Structures are given as C-alpha cells and as structure tokens.
PDB file of C-alpha atoms in Angstrom:
ATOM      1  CA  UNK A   1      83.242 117.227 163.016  1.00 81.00           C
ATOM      2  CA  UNK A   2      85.200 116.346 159.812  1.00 83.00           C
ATOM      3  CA  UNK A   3      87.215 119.719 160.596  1.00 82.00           C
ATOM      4  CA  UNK A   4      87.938 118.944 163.654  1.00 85.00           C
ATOM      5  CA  UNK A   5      89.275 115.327 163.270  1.00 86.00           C
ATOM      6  CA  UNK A   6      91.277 116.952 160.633  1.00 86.00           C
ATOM      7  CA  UNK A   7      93.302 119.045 163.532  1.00 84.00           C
ATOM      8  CA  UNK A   8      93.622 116.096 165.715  1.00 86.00           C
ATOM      9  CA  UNK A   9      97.033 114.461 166.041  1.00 86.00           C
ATOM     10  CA  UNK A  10      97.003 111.077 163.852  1.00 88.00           C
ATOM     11  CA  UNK A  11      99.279 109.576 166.621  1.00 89.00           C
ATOM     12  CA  UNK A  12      97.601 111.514 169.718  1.00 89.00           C
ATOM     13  CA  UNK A  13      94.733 109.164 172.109  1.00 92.00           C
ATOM     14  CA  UNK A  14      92.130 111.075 171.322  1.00 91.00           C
ATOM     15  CA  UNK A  15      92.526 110.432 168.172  1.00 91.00           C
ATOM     16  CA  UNK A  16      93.140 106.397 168.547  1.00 91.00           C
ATOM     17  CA  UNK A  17      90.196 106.451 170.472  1.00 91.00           C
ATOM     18  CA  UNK A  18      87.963 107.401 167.654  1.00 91.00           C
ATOM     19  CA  UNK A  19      89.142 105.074 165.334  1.00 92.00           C
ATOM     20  CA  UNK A  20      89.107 102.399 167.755  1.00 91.00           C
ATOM     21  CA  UNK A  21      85.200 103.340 168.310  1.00 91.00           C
ATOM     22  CA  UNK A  22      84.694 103.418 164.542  1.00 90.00           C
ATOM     23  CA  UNK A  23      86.329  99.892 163.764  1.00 89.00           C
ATOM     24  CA  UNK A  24      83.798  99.223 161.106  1.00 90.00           C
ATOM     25  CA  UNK A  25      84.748 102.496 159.417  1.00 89.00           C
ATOM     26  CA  UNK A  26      87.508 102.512 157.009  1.00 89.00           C
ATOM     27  CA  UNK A  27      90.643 104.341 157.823  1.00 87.00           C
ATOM     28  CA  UNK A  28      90.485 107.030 155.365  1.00 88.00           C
ATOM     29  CA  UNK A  29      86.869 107.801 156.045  1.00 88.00           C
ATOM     30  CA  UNK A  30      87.849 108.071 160.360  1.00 88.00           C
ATOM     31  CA  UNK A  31      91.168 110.447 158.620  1.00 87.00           C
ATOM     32  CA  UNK A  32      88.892 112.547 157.056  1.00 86.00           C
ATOM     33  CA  UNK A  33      86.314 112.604 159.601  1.00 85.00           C
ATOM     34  CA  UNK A  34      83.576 111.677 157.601  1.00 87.00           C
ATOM     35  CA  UNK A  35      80.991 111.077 160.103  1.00 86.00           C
ATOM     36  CA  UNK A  36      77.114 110.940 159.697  1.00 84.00           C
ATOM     37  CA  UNK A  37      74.811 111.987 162.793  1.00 81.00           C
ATOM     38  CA  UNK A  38      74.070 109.254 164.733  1.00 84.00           C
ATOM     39  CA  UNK A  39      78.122 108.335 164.747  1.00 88.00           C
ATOM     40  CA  UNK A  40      78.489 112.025 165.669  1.00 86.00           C
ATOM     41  CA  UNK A  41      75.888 111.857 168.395  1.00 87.00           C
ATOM     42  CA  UNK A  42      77.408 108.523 169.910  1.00 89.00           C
ATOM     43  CA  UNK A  43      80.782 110.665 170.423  1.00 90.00           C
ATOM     44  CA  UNK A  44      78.735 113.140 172.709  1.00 90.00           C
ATOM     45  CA  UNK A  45      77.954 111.410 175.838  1.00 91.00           C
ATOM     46  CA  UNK A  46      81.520 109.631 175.281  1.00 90.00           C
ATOM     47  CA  UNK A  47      83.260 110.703 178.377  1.00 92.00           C
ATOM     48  CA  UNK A  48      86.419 108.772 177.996  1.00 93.00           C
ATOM     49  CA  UNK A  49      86.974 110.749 174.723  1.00 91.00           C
ATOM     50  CA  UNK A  50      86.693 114.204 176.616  1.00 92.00           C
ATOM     51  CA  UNK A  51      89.269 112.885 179.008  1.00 92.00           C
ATOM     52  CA  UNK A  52      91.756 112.316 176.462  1.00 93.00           C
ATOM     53  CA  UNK A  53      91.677 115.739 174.529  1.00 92.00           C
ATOM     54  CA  UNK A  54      94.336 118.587 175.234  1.00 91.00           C
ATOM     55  CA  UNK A  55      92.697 121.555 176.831  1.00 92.00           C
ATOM     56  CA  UNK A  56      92.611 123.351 173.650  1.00 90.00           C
ATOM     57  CA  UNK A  57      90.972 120.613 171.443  1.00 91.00           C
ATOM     58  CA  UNK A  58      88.384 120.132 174.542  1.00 93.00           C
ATOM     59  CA  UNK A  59      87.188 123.824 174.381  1.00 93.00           C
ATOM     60  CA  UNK A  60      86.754 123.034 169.986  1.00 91.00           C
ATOM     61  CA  UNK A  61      84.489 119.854 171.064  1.00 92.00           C
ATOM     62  CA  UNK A  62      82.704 121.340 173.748  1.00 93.00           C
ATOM     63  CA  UNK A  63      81.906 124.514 171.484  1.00 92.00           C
ATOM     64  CA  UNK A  64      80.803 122.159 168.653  1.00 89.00           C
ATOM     65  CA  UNK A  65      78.444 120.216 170.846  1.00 91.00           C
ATOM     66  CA  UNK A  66      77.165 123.143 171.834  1.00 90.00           C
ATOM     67  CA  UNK A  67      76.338 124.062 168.449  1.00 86.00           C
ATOM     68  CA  UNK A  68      74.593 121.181 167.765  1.00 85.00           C
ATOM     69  CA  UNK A  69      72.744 121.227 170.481  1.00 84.00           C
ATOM     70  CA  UNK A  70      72.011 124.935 170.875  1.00 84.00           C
ATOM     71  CA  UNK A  71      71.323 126.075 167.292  1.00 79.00           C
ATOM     72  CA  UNK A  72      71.203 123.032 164.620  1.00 76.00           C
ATOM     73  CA  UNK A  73      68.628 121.282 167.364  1.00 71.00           C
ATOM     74  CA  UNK A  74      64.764 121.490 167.180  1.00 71.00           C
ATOM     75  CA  UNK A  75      65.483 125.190 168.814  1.00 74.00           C
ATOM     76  CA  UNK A  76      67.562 128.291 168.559  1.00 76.00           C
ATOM     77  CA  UNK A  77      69.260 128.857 171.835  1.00 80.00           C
ATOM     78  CA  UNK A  78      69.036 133.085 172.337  1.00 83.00           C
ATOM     79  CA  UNK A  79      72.652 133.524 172.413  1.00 86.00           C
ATOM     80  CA  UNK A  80      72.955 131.392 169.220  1.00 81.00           C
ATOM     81  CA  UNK A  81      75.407 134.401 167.128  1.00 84.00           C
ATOM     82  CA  UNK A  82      77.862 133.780 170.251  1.00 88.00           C
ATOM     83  CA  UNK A  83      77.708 129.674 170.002  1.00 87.00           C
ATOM     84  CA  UNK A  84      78.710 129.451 166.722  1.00 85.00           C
ATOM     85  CA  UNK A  85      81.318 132.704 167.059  1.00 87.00           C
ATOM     86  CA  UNK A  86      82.782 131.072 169.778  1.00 90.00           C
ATOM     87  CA  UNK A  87      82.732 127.369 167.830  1.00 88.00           C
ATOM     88  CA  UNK A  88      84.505 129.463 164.939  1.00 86.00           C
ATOM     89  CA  UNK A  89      87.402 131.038 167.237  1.00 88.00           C
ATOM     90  CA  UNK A  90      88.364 127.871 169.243  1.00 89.00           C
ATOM     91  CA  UNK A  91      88.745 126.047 165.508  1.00 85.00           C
ATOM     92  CA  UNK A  92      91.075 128.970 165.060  1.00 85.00           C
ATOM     93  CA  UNK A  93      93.088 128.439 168.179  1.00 87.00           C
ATOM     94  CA  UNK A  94      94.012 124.648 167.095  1.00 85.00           C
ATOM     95  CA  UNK A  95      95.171 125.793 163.572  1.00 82.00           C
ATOM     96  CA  UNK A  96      91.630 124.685 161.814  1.00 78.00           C
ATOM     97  CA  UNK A  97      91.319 125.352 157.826  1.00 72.00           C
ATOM     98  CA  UNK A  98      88.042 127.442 158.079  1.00 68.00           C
ATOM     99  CA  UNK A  99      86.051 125.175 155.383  1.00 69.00           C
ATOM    100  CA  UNK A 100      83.781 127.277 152.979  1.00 66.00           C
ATOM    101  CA  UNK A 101      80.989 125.709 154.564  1.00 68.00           C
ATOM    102  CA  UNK A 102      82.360 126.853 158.408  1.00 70.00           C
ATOM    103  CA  UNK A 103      82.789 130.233 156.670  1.00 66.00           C
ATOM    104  CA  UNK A 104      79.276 130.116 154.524  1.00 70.00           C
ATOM    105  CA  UNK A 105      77.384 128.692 157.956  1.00 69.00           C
ATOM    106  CA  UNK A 106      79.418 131.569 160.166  1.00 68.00           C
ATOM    107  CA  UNK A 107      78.501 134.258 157.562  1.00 71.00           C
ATOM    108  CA  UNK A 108      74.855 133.709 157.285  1.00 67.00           C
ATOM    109  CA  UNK A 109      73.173 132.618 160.658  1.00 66.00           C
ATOM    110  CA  UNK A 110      70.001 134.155 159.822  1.00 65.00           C
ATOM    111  CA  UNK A 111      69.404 132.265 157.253  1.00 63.00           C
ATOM    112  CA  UNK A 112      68.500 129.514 159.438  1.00 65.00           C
ATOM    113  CA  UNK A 113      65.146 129.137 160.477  1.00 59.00           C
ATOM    114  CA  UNK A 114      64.496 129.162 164.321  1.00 60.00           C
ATOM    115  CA  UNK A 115      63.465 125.154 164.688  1.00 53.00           C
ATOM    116  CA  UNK A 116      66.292 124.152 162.512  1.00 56.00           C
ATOM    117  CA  UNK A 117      65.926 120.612 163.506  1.00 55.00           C
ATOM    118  CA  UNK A 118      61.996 120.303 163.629  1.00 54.00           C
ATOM    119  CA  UNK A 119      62.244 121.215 159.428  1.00 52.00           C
ATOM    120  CA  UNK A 120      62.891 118.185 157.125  1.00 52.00           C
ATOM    121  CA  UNK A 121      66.170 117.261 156.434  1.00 55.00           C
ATOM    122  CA  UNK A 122      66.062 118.241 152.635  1.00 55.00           C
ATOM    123  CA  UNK A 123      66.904 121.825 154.419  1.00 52.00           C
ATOM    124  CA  UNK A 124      70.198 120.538 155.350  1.00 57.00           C
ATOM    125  CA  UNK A 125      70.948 118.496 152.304  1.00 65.00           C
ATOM    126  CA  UNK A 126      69.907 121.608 150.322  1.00 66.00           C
ATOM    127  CA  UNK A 127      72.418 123.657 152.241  1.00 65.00           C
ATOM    128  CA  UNK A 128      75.208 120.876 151.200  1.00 66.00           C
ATOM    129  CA  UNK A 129      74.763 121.105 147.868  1.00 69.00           C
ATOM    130  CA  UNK A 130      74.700 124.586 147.323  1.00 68.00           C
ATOM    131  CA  UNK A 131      78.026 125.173 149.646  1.00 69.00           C
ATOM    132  CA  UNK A 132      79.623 122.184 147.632  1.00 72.00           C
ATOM    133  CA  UNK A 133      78.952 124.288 144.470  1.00 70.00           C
ATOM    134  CA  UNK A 134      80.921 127.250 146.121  1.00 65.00           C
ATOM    135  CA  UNK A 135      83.800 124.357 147.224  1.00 69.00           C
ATOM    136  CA  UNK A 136      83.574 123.429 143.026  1.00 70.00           C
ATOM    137  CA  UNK A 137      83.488 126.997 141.809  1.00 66.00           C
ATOM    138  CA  UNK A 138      86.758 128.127 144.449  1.00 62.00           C
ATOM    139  CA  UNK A 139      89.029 125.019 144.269  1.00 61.00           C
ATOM    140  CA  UNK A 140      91.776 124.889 142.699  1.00 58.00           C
ATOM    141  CA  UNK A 141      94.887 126.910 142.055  1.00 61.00           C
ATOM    142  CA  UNK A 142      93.746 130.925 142.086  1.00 56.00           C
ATOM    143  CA  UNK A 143      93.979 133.242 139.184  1.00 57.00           C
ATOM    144  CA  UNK A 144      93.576 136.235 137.966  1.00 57.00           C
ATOM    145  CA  UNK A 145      90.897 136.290 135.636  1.00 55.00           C
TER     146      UNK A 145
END
C-alpha cells in the first residue's frame, strides 16, 4: 500500500479521503503510506474510496486487493503468478518506483508457501528484514566498485 499512496496525488480526493480516515495518524506516516493490516483491511470494503480514484489508480487498488486476498491470504489462488504480474504492471502504468521488496516479492513467488496466511507471522517479518538488508546494501548513490 505504502507504494501506492506514494503515486497518489497529495491534492487529489482520493487521497484527502485517506487522510481524513486516518486522522489519528500523523501526516508524514499517511504521506508515506505507512499502514499496518488492519488499517489496510479497513480501506477494502471502503466504497467511497473506490469512487474517488481515477480509472488508472482503481485498476492498481483493485489488483492489490486482489493480491492480498488471492495469494498473501490463508490460500494460494491457482492463477496466483498472474495476480501479482498483473498488481506489478498496473503500478507501472501510474508511474510507481518498483520498491526492492515489489521487485524481490515479484521475482520469487515460489518461495511462498501455499497457506501463506495460515503460517505465523514471523514468516512475514522474516521476509522484511531480509529485503530491508537488500534496501541497506543498494541505497545510496551507485558506483563502480
């Protein structure tokens, strides 16, 4: 979600409308879309939110619900590769930064187990800290050496 906030216009509705729904959140944090899941999950039944995204940012929120709910849920949907590519090419088509993480979660779905959300949730904070070591390792200005 934080990637997608990110692309959102600052001044846009859709945009107001999630801060105004976050009120106890600071402003930076609702900026940088730093979101934890059950303020993630309260945006998906949010209808009035869908209303008041372009067409383009719609098809990026409707992919990334999907991919919650279709591969990082308690099961793997079948078509699970195409979820996630799909989730990956709309980000594309609103100017998204493909994060390391986007790129590291893209590159290696079958590292995920099939009941992704039945496992415990050190799974997930596992796969956080070792993507934020790549983040570490890759920021900064790029060299040769």
């Amino acid at each position: 979600m934080e990637i997608f906030v990110k692309a959102l216009d600052r001044e846009g509705v859709a945009f107001l409308h999630i801060r105004n729904k976050f009120k106890h959140l600071s402003d930076a944090k609702v900026k940088e879309g730093m979101f934890i899941g059950p303020q993630i999950k309260a945006v998906f039944p949010d209808e009035e939110f869908e209303k008041k995204l372009s067409e383009a940012e719609k098809a990026v929120w409707l992919a990334f619900k999907s991919v919650c709910t279709h591969f990082l849920g308690n099961k793997k949907a079948e078509n699970y590769e195409d979820i996630v590519g799909d989730m990956v090419k709309c980000f594309r088509v609103i100017g998204c930064n493909m994060s390391l993480k986007l790129h590291v979660f893209d590159s290696h779905l079958n590292f995920f187990s099939q009941n992704l959300g039945a496992i415990s949730d050190e799974y997930g904070e596992r796969f956080h800290q070792d993507t934020s070591m790549f983040e570490k390792r890759f920021s900064g200005p790029w060299n040769r050496s």
